[in-house]
């Protein structure tokens, strides 16, 4: 028994000597290098540290200096000036689960390909760290990060673990190309669900505060989000800028407030934007809402050639429709106002009223082409219950047939201007008149036209204008079939005898003023030349009694 006791004492002394020696050696560069070498040779990890620091004033804490950790052949997951490890009695039952880990002055990569840590902690703390997420869904680069994760149970592809409370602050941050500073984030991780109970940051010379949740399917719910005094510039188009909203499964907004924002991108800009959005869900290219509301106003909105000044929009959302209570804006030196509703189940925009006043508008060069193109798939039908136009100037600079309408007034009722995604006048009636007009360099006074449309045709019930000392009057019809068969009957009294020359009829061998009687038919089918389809007759009587009759066939008058 005495021998066995001595043997145990000797063995204990040897173990103690070994532990003391290891303790001393680990606090040297040589000892740290040997431990690092052994880990690298016997695992899939790349690990190194320069030395261990332990002070008896804090006996439960061990510090490793200048630490690098990662998977072999991959960028380092962790680089830190020091790693402080807090030990507890738990090490006897779970050696790799420590009480605290404090990372100081380094970089932590949150990439899905980053090496998983072989140990856990009740609390992971960060002090003056950098966080990066290369290859992750959200491109994150943060500097001067301080905060913690509780508990810290890292897994493969999830450096922060699956379940934890998190709290971080960062001096600067770049998220998907958007910079921010003085960032505060508090929340929790629960498997693939992320709860952000408090978010705050200085962003784009303004401020952001809010709360949000990310669900397991990738959808988001914004509890509240407030943006103040934002001044954001980007090189993205407006569609690319909004793409993150349209690419996620769904986005539910409980409350969004934007105050005095200025945003500018490629071919678009908005200044002095105030926006309030409540109770709206965007999903599957559409929206859902029981009692939502959108209110916005701005000093200026630009999107390509569209330039609105002082736009105001108020919309109420229900399950079936988006009710446009108010839309007003200054546009093209005039004013536009509209109200109505968007009916979601059949993609219909039903406008109760549209008012155009004081516009000075030059039509785009390609307006005829755009008129023939289908509208987007989400817009199947557009109706206008009441249309009013007052004192507008409309100009077309097409060199083949330019025109200008001065002081244009108009009134329309029950108009259908888009059907099956195609522009047109499919139903309703409209009357237009102007103080003066020019059609291909022919000046007329007080032109007016009245149209009535139904499923079969557009009827020109009145068409008149003063020219020279006389007057032009006409009636006609255009079929709604794809051929757009057209018939026009025109009578003119005491007008310049060659008034029709600039409108396509050959010059007449008569002079001065006279009377005209024209009857023509043709086809206005899309992508088809008009001239070869025109047939008709013209009777002309000059002021001195000379008469002439001509016949046009396929756009040509024999002998003219």
Coordinates of C-alpha atoms in Angstrom, one line a residue, residues 16-558:
X16 CA 1.7 18.6 -12.3
X17 CA 5.2 19.2 -13.7
X18 CA 3.9 18.5 -17.2
X19 CA 1.0 20.9 -16.7
X20 CA 3.2 23.6 -15.3
X21 CA 5.7 23.1 -18.1
X22 CA 2.9 23.2 -20.7
X23 CA 1.5 26.3 -19.0
X24 CA 4.8 28.0 -19.2
X25 CA 5.6 26.9 -22.7
X26 CA 2.2 28.0 -24.0
X27 CA 3.1 31.5 -22.9
X28 CA 6.1 31.4 -25.3
X29 CA 6.1 31.7 -29.1
X30 CA 7.8 28.3 -29.4
X31 CA 5.1 26.5 -27.4
X32 CA 2.3 28.3 -29.2
X33 CA 3.9 27.3 -32.5
X34 CA 4.0 23.6 -31.5
X35 CA 0.3 23.6 -30.5
X36 CA -0.6 25.3 -33.8
X37 CA 1.5 22.8 -35.7
X38 CA -0.2 19.8 -34.0
X39 CA -3.7 21.1 -34.7
X40 CA -2.9 21.8 -38.3
X41 CA -1.4 18.3 -38.8
X42 CA -4.3 16.4 -37.1
X43 CA -7.4 18.3 -38.3
X44 CA -9.0 20.0 -41.3
X45 CA -8.4 23.4 -39.7
X46 CA -5.7 26.0 -40.2
X47 CA -5.0 27.4 -36.8
X48 CA -2.2 29.6 -35.3
X49 CA -1.6 31.9 -32.4
X50 CA 1.6 33.6 -31.2
X51 CA 1.3 33.1 -27.5
X52 CA -1.0 32.5 -24.6
X53 CA -1.6 35.0 -21.8
X54 CA -2.9 34.0 -18.4
X55 CA -3.0 36.1 -15.3
X56 CA -3.7 34.8 -11.8
X57 CA -5.7 38.0 -11.1
X58 CA -8.3 36.5 -13.5
X59 CA -7.6 32.8 -13.2
X60 CA -10.7 31.7 -15.2
X61 CA -9.6 33.6 -18.3
X62 CA -7.1 32.6 -20.9
X63 CA -6.1 34.9 -23.8
X64 CA -4.6 33.9 -27.1
X65 CA -2.8 36.6 -29.0
X66 CA -2.7 37.1 -32.8
X67 CA -5.1 34.3 -33.7
X68 CA -5.9 32.9 -37.1
X69 CA -8.5 30.2 -37.7
X70 CA -10.1 28.8 -40.8
X71 CA -10.5 25.8 -43.1
X72 CA -7.6 24.6 -45.0
X73 CA -7.5 26.0 -48.5
X74 CA -10.1 28.6 -47.7
X75 CA -9.9 32.3 -46.5
X76 CA -9.6 32.6 -42.8
X77 CA -12.8 32.6 -40.8
X78 CA -11.3 34.5 -37.9
X79 CA -8.3 36.8 -37.6
X80 CA -8.1 38.5 -34.2
X81 CA -5.4 40.4 -32.3
X82 CA -6.6 38.5 -29.1
X83 CA -9.1 35.9 -28.1
X84 CA -10.1 36.0 -24.5
X85 CA -11.7 32.7 -23.3
X86 CA -13.6 32.5 -20.0
X87 CA -13.6 29.1 -18.5
X88 CA -15.9 27.5 -15.9
X89 CA -16.5 24.2 -14.1
X90 CA -18.4 23.1 -17.2
X91 CA -15.1 22.3 -18.9
X92 CA -15.0 19.0 -16.9
X93 CA -18.2 17.7 -18.6
X94 CA -18.1 19.7 -21.8
X95 CA -14.5 20.7 -22.6
X96 CA -15.3 22.6 -25.8
X97 CA -18.1 24.6 -24.3
X98 CA -16.8 27.7 -22.5
X99 CA -18.5 30.5 -20.6
X100 CA -17.4 33.5 -22.7
X101 CA -15.3 34.2 -25.8
X102 CA -14.2 37.8 -26.5
X103 CA -12.8 38.6 -29.9
X104 CA -10.7 41.7 -30.1
X105 CA -9.4 43.8 -33.0
X106 CA -9.8 41.5 -36.0
X107 CA -12.1 40.1 -38.7
X108 CA -14.9 37.5 -38.6
X109 CA -16.2 36.1 -41.9
X110 CA -19.9 35.0 -42.0
X111 CA -19.7 33.3 -45.3
X112 CA -21.6 30.0 -45.7
X113 CA -18.3 28.4 -46.7
X114 CA -16.5 29.6 -43.6
X115 CA -15.1 27.0 -41.3
X116 CA -17.4 25.9 -38.5
X117 CA -15.9 26.5 -35.0
X118 CA -15.4 23.3 -33.0
X119 CA -16.4 25.0 -29.7
X120 CA -19.3 26.9 -28.2
X121 CA -19.8 29.6 -25.6
X122 CA -22.6 30.9 -23.4
X123 CA -21.7 34.4 -24.8
X124 CA -19.6 35.4 -27.8
X125 CA -18.5 39.0 -27.5
X126 CA -16.9 41.2 -30.2
X127 CA -14.9 44.3 -29.6
X128 CA -13.7 46.5 -32.5
X129 CA -14.1 43.7 -35.0
X130 CA -14.8 43.7 -38.8
X131 CA -17.6 41.5 -40.1
X132 CA -17.8 40.3 -43.8
X133 CA -20.2 38.0 -45.6
X134 CA -18.6 37.1 -48.9
X135 CA -20.8 34.7 -51.0
X136 CA -23.8 35.2 -48.7
X137 CA -27.3 36.3 -49.7
X138 CA -26.7 39.7 -48.2
X139 CA -23.3 41.3 -49.1
X140 CA -22.2 42.7 -45.7
X141 CA -19.1 44.6 -44.8
X142 CA -19.0 46.1 -41.3
X143 CA -16.2 47.9 -39.4
X144 CA -15.6 48.7 -35.7
X145 CA -18.2 46.2 -34.6
X146 CA -18.9 45.7 -30.9
X147 CA -21.6 43.4 -29.5
X148 CA -22.5 39.8 -28.6
X149 CA -24.3 36.6 -29.3
X150 CA -26.0 34.6 -26.6
X151 CA -25.7 31.6 -26.6
X152 CA -23.1 31.0 -29.3
X153 CA -23.5 27.6 -30.9
X154 CA -21.9 27.8 -34.3
X155 CA -22.9 25.3 -37.1
X156 CA -21.6 24.6 -40.5
X157 CA -22.6 27.5 -42.7
X158 CA -24.0 29.4 -39.7
X159 CA -21.2 31.2 -37.8
X160 CA -23.7 32.8 -35.4
X161 CA -25.6 29.5 -34.9
X162 CA -29.3 28.7 -35.3
X163 CA -30.8 30.0 -32.1
X164 CA -29.4 33.1 -30.3
X165 CA -30.0 36.6 -29.1
X166 CA -27.9 39.1 -30.9
X167 CA -26.8 42.7 -30.3
X168 CA -24.3 44.7 -32.3
X169 CA -23.2 48.2 -33.0
X170 CA -20.9 49.2 -35.9
X171 CA -19.1 52.3 -36.7
X172 CA -19.6 51.8 -40.5
X173 CA -21.4 49.3 -42.6
X174 CA -21.9 48.5 -46.3
X175 CA -25.0 46.3 -47.0
X176 CA -25.6 45.3 -50.7
X177 CA -23.8 48.5 -51.8
X178 CA -25.6 50.8 -49.4
X179 CA -23.4 52.5 -46.8
X180 CA -24.4 53.3 -43.3
X181 CA -22.7 54.4 -40.1
X182 CA -23.3 54.4 -36.3
X183 CA -25.4 51.2 -36.7
X184 CA -27.2 49.6 -33.9
X185 CA -28.9 46.1 -34.3
X186 CA -30.7 44.1 -31.7
X187 CA -32.7 40.9 -32.3
X188 CA -32.8 37.2 -32.3
X189 CA -32.1 34.1 -34.5
X190 CA -34.4 31.2 -34.4
X191 CA -33.4 28.6 -37.1
X192 CA -34.0 30.4 -40.4
X193 CA -36.2 33.1 -38.8
X194 CA -34.5 36.4 -37.9
X195 CA -36.1 39.0 -35.6
X196 CA -34.8 42.5 -35.6
X197 CA -36.3 44.2 -32.6
X198 CA -34.4 47.4 -32.9
X199 CA -32.4 48.7 -35.9
X200 CA -30.9 52.2 -36.1
X201 CA -28.3 53.8 -38.4
X202 CA -27.1 56.9 -40.0
X203 CA -27.6 56.3 -43.7
X204 CA -27.1 58.5 -46.8
X205 CA -26.7 61.6 -44.6
X206 CA -30.0 60.8 -42.9
X207 CA -31.2 58.3 -40.3
X208 CA -33.0 55.0 -40.2
X209 CA -34.9 53.3 -37.4
X210 CA -37.1 50.3 -37.4
X211 CA -38.1 46.7 -36.6
X212 CA -38.4 43.8 -38.9
X213 CA -38.7 40.0 -39.2
X214 CA -37.3 37.6 -41.8
X215 CA -39.2 34.3 -42.1
X216 CA -37.9 30.9 -42.9
X217 CA -39.1 31.1 -46.6
X218 CA -37.2 34.4 -47.1
X219 CA -40.2 36.7 -46.8
X220 CA -39.9 39.9 -44.7
X221 CA -42.3 41.7 -42.4
X222 CA -41.5 45.3 -41.6
X223 CA -43.1 46.2 -38.3
X224 CA -42.0 49.8 -38.5
X225 CA -39.4 51.6 -40.6
X226 CA -38.7 55.4 -40.5
X227 CA -36.2 57.1 -42.9
X228 CA -35.4 60.8 -42.3
X229 CA -33.5 63.2 -44.5
X230 CA -32.1 60.5 -46.8
X231 CA -29.8 61.7 -49.6
X232 CA -29.1 58.6 -51.6
X233 CA -27.4 58.3 -55.0
X234 CA -27.0 55.1 -57.0
X235 CA -26.0 54.1 -60.5
X236 CA -29.0 51.7 -60.8
X237 CA -32.1 52.2 -62.8
X238 CA -35.3 52.5 -60.9
X239 CA -36.3 48.9 -61.7
X240 CA -32.9 47.6 -60.6
X241 CA -33.1 49.7 -57.5
X242 CA -36.5 48.2 -56.5
X243 CA -35.5 44.7 -57.6
X244 CA -34.8 43.4 -54.1
X245 CA -38.4 44.1 -53.2
X246 CA -39.7 42.1 -56.2
X247 CA -37.4 39.2 -55.9
X248 CA -38.2 38.1 -52.3
X249 CA -41.2 35.8 -51.8
X250 CA -43.2 38.5 -50.1
X251 CA -42.8 41.8 -48.2
X252 CA -45.3 42.9 -45.6
X253 CA -45.2 46.5 -44.4
X254 CA -47.0 47.4 -41.2
X255 CA -45.6 51.0 -41.1
X256 CA -43.2 52.8 -43.4
X257 CA -42.4 56.5 -43.0
X258 CA -40.1 58.5 -45.3
X259 CA -39.5 62.2 -44.6
X260 CA -37.7 64.7 -46.7
X261 CA -35.8 62.2 -48.8
X262 CA -33.8 62.8 -52.0
X263 CA -33.1 59.8 -54.2
X264 CA -31.2 59.8 -57.5
X265 CA -30.4 57.0 -59.9
X266 CA -29.8 56.3 -63.6
X267 CA -32.4 58.3 -65.5
X268 CA -34.6 58.9 -62.4
X269 CA -34.8 61.1 -59.3
X270 CA -37.2 62.2 -56.6
X271 CA -36.7 65.2 -54.3
X272 CA -38.3 66.2 -51.0
X273 CA -40.2 63.0 -50.8
X274 CA -42.6 62.4 -47.9
X275 CA -44.2 59.0 -47.9
X276 CA -46.4 57.1 -45.5
X277 CA -47.4 53.4 -46.1
X278 CA -49.5 51.2 -43.9
X279 CA -50.7 47.6 -43.9
X280 CA -49.6 46.4 -47.4
X281 CA -48.1 43.1 -48.5
X282 CA -46.3 42.8 -51.8
X283 CA -46.2 39.2 -53.2
X284 CA -46.2 37.3 -56.5
X285 CA -46.0 40.5 -58.5
X286 CA -49.1 41.9 -56.8
X287 CA -50.3 43.2 -53.5
X288 CA -52.6 42.2 -50.6
X289 CA -54.2 44.4 -48.0
X290 CA -57.3 44.6 -45.8
X291 CA -57.0 48.2 -44.7
X292 CA -53.9 49.7 -46.2
X293 CA -53.0 53.3 -47.1
X294 CA -50.4 55.1 -49.1
X295 CA -49.8 58.8 -49.0
X296 CA -46.9 60.6 -50.7
X297 CA -45.9 64.0 -52.0
X298 CA -42.7 65.3 -53.5
X299 CA -41.3 68.5 -55.0
X300 CA -40.1 66.7 -58.1
X301 CA -40.2 63.2 -59.7
X302 CA -38.3 62.3 -62.8
X303 CA -38.3 58.9 -64.6
X304 CA -36.8 59.1 -68.1
X305 CA -38.7 61.7 -70.1
X306 CA -41.5 61.8 -67.4
X307 CA -41.1 64.9 -65.2
X308 CA -43.7 65.6 -62.5
X309 CA -43.6 68.6 -60.2
X310 CA -45.3 68.7 -56.8
X311 CA -47.0 65.2 -57.2
X312 CA -49.5 64.2 -54.5
X313 CA -50.8 60.6 -54.3
X314 CA -53.3 59.2 -51.8
X315 CA -54.4 55.5 -52.2
X316 CA -56.5 53.3 -49.9
X317 CA -56.0 49.5 -50.3
X318 CA -58.7 46.9 -49.8
X319 CA -58.8 43.2 -50.6
X320 CA -60.3 43.8 -54.1
X321 CA -59.0 47.2 -55.1
X322 CA -56.6 50.1 -54.7
X323 CA -58.7 53.2 -54.5
X324 CA -56.9 56.3 -55.9
X325 CA -58.5 59.0 -53.8
X326 CA -56.2 61.7 -55.2
X327 CA -53.5 62.1 -57.8
X328 CA -52.5 65.7 -58.7
X329 CA -49.3 67.0 -60.2
X330 CA -47.9 69.8 -62.3
X331 CA -46.8 68.4 -65.6
X332 CA -45.5 70.0 -68.8
X333 CA -46.2 73.5 -67.4
X334 CA -49.8 72.5 -66.7
X335 CA -51.7 70.4 -64.2
X336 CA -53.0 66.8 -64.2
X337 CA -55.5 65.4 -61.8
X338 CA -57.1 61.9 -61.5
X339 CA -59.1 59.7 -59.2
X340 CA -60.4 56.2 -59.5
X341 CA -59.4 52.6 -58.5
X342 CA -57.3 49.7 -59.6
X343 CA -59.3 46.5 -59.6
X344 CA -56.8 43.6 -59.0
X345 CA -58.8 40.5 -60.2
X346 CA -59.0 41.7 -63.8
X347 CA -56.1 44.1 -63.9
X348 CA -58.3 47.1 -64.6
X349 CA -57.6 50.7 -64.0
X350 CA -61.0 52.4 -63.6
X351 CA -60.6 56.2 -63.4
X352 CA -63.6 58.2 -62.3
X353 CA -62.1 61.5 -63.4
X354 CA -59.1 62.8 -65.4
X355 CA -58.4 66.5 -65.8
X356 CA -55.7 67.9 -68.1
X357 CA -55.3 71.7 -67.9
X358 CA -52.7 74.2 -69.3
X359 CA -50.3 71.5 -70.7
X360 CA -47.6 72.5 -73.2
X361 CA -46.8 69.0 -74.4
X362 CA -44.6 67.9 -77.3
X363 CA -45.4 64.3 -78.2
X364 CA -42.4 61.9 -78.2
X365 CA -40.9 61.1 -81.6
X366 CA -41.9 57.4 -81.2
X367 CA -45.4 58.0 -79.9
X368 CA -47.1 56.2 -82.8
X369 CA -45.0 53.1 -82.2
X370 CA -45.7 53.2 -78.5
X371 CA -49.4 53.6 -79.2
X372 CA -49.3 50.3 -81.1
X373 CA -47.3 48.3 -78.6
X374 CA -49.1 46.3 -75.9
X375 CA -49.1 47.8 -72.4
X376 CA -47.6 45.7 -69.6
X377 CA -49.3 42.4 -68.6
X378 CA -50.5 43.8 -65.3
X379 CA -52.7 46.4 -67.2
X380 CA -55.5 44.7 -69.2
X381 CA -58.0 47.5 -69.3
X382 CA -58.3 51.3 -68.7
X383 CA -61.6 53.2 -68.5
X384 CA -62.2 56.9 -67.8
X385 CA -65.7 57.8 -66.6
X386 CA -65.1 61.6 -67.1
X387 CA -62.3 63.3 -69.0
X388 CA -61.8 67.1 -69.1
X389 CA -59.2 69.1 -71.0
X390 CA -58.7 72.8 -70.8
X391 CA -56.4 75.2 -72.6
X392 CA -53.7 72.7 -73.7
X393 CA -51.0 73.0 -76.3
X394 CA -50.2 69.7 -78.1
X395 CA -47.3 69.5 -80.6
X396 CA -46.1 66.7 -82.9
X397 CA -42.8 67.4 -84.6
X398 CA -42.9 64.4 -86.9
X399 CA -41.4 65.8 -90.1
X400 CA -43.7 63.6 -92.3
X401 CA -46.8 65.1 -90.9
X402 CA -46.3 67.6 -88.0
X403 CA -49.2 69.2 -86.3
X404 CA -50.0 71.6 -83.5
X405 CA -53.2 72.2 -81.5
X406 CA -53.5 75.5 -79.6
X407 CA -55.8 76.1 -76.6
X408 CA -57.2 72.5 -76.9
X409 CA -60.3 71.8 -74.8
X410 CA -62.1 68.5 -74.5
X411 CA -64.7 66.4 -72.7
X412 CA -65.2 62.7 -72.7
X413 CA -67.5 60.2 -71.0
X414 CA -67.3 56.5 -70.3
X415 CA -64.2 56.1 -72.3
X416 CA -62.4 52.8 -72.7
X417 CA -58.8 53.6 -73.8
X418 CA -57.1 50.2 -73.2
X419 CA -58.7 46.8 -74.0
X420 CA -56.8 43.5 -73.9
X421 CA -53.6 45.5 -73.3
X422 CA -54.0 47.6 -76.4
X423 CA -54.4 51.3 -76.7
X424 CA -57.4 52.7 -78.6
X425 CA -60.8 54.2 -78.3
X426 CA -62.9 51.2 -77.7
X427 CA -66.0 52.7 -76.1
X428 CA -67.5 56.0 -75.1
X429 CA -67.7 59.5 -76.6
X430 CA -65.4 62.4 -76.7
X431 CA -65.4 65.9 -78.2
X432 CA -62.3 68.1 -78.7
X433 CA -61.9 71.7 -80.0
X434 CA -59.1 74.2 -80.2
X435 CA -58.7 77.8 -80.9
X436 CA -56.3 77.1 -83.7
X437 CA -54.3 74.3 -85.3
X438 CA -51.8 73.5 -87.9
X439 CA -51.8 70.2 -89.8
X440 CA -48.8 69.6 -92.0
X441 CA -48.3 73.3 -92.4
X442 CA -51.9 74.1 -93.2
X443 CA -53.4 76.5 -90.7
X444 CA -57.0 76.2 -89.6
X445 CA -59.1 78.0 -87.0
X446 CA -61.4 76.6 -84.4
X447 CA -61.1 72.9 -85.3
X448 CA -63.4 70.5 -83.5
X449 CA -64.2 66.8 -83.6
X450 CA -66.7 64.6 -81.9
X451 CA -66.2 60.8 -81.7
X452 CA -68.4 58.0 -80.5
X453 CA -66.9 54.5 -80.1
X454 CA -68.4 51.1 -79.6
X455 CA -67.2 47.5 -80.1
X456 CA -67.7 47.7 -83.9
X457 CA -66.4 51.2 -84.9
X458 CA -65.4 54.7 -84.1
X459 CA -67.9 57.2 -85.6
X460 CA -66.7 60.7 -86.5
X461 CA -70.0 62.5 -85.9
X462 CA -68.6 65.9 -86.3
X463 CA -65.3 67.3 -87.8
X464 CA -65.0 70.9 -88.7
X465 CA -62.6 73.8 -89.0
X466 CA -62.3 77.2 -90.6
X467 CA -59.7 77.6 -93.4
X468 CA -59.2 80.8 -95.4
X469 CA -62.6 82.5 -95.7
X470 CA -64.5 79.3 -95.6
X471 CA -65.1 76.1 -93.6
X472 CA -64.3 72.4 -93.7
X473 CA -66.8 69.8 -92.5
X474 CA -66.6 66.0 -92.4
X475 CA -68.0 62.8 -91.1
X476 CA -66.7 59.3 -91.1
X477 CA -66.1 56.0 -89.4
X478 CA -63.1 53.7 -88.5
X479 CA -63.8 50.0 -87.9
X480 CA -62.5 48.3 -84.7
X481 CA -61.3 45.3 -86.7
X482 CA -57.5 44.8 -87.2
X483 CA -57.9 46.2 -90.8
X484 CA -59.1 49.5 -89.4
X485 CA -61.2 50.2 -92.5
X486 CA -61.9 53.9 -92.7
X487 CA -64.3 56.1 -94.7
X488 CA -64.4 59.9 -94.7
X489 CA -66.8 62.3 -96.4
X490 CA -65.7 65.9 -96.5
X491 CA -67.2 69.1 -97.7
X492 CA -65.5 72.5 -97.9
X493 CA -66.9 75.9 -98.9
X494 CA -64.8 78.9 -99.8
X495 CA -61.5 77.4 -98.8
X496 CA -58.2 77.6 -100.6
X497 CA -58.7 75.2 -103.5
X498 CA -55.5 73.3 -102.8
X499 CA -56.1 72.9 -99.1
X500 CA -55.9 69.1 -99.4
X501 CA -52.5 69.1 -101.2
X502 CA -50.5 69.0 -97.9
X503 CA -52.8 66.2 -96.6
X504 CA -52.0 63.8 -99.4
X505 CA -54.1 64.7 -102.5
X506 CA -52.2 65.8 -105.6
X507 CA -52.2 69.5 -106.5
X508 CA -55.2 70.7 -108.5
X509 CA -54.9 72.7 -111.7
X510 CA -57.1 75.4 -110.2
X511 CA -56.3 78.6 -108.3
X512 CA -57.9 80.8 -105.6
X513 CA -60.7 79.6 -103.4
X514 CA -63.5 77.2 -104.0
X515 CA -65.7 74.4 -102.9
X516 CA -64.5 70.8 -102.3
X517 CA -66.4 67.5 -101.9
X518 CA -64.3 64.5 -101.0
X519 CA -65.2 60.9 -100.4
X520 CA -62.4 58.4 -99.6
X521 CA -61.8 55.0 -98.0
X522 CA -58.7 53.4 -96.7
X523 CA -57.1 51.2 -94.1
X524 CA -55.4 52.3 -91.0
X525 CA -54.1 48.8 -90.1
X526 CA -51.0 48.7 -88.0
X527 CA -47.6 48.3 -89.7
X528 CA -49.3 48.9 -93.1
X529 CA -48.7 51.9 -95.4
X530 CA -51.8 54.0 -95.7
X531 CA -51.4 55.4 -99.2
X532 CA -51.8 52.2 -101.2
X533 CA -55.1 51.5 -99.5
X534 CA -56.7 54.9 -100.3
X535 CA -59.5 55.1 -102.9
X536 CA -61.9 57.9 -103.5
X537 CA -63.2 60.8 -105.5
X538 CA -62.8 64.6 -105.3
X539 CA -65.0 67.2 -106.8
X540 CA -63.7 70.8 -106.9
X541 CA -65.3 74.0 -108.0
X542 CA -63.2 77.2 -108.1
X543 CA -64.6 80.7 -107.4
X544 CA -64.7 81.5 -111.1
X545 CA -66.9 78.5 -111.8
X546 CA -64.3 76.0 -113.1
X547 CA -65.1 72.4 -112.1
X548 CA -62.8 69.4 -111.7
X549 CA -63.4 65.8 -110.7
X550 CA -60.6 63.3 -109.9
X551 CA -60.5 59.7 -108.8
X552 CA -57.9 58.2 -106.6
X553 CA -57.0 54.5 -106.9
X554 CA -54.5 52.9 -104.5
X555 CA -53.2 56.3 -103.5
X556 CA -52.6 57.6 -107.0
X557 CA -54.7 60.0 -109.2
X558 CA -54.1 59.1 -112.9

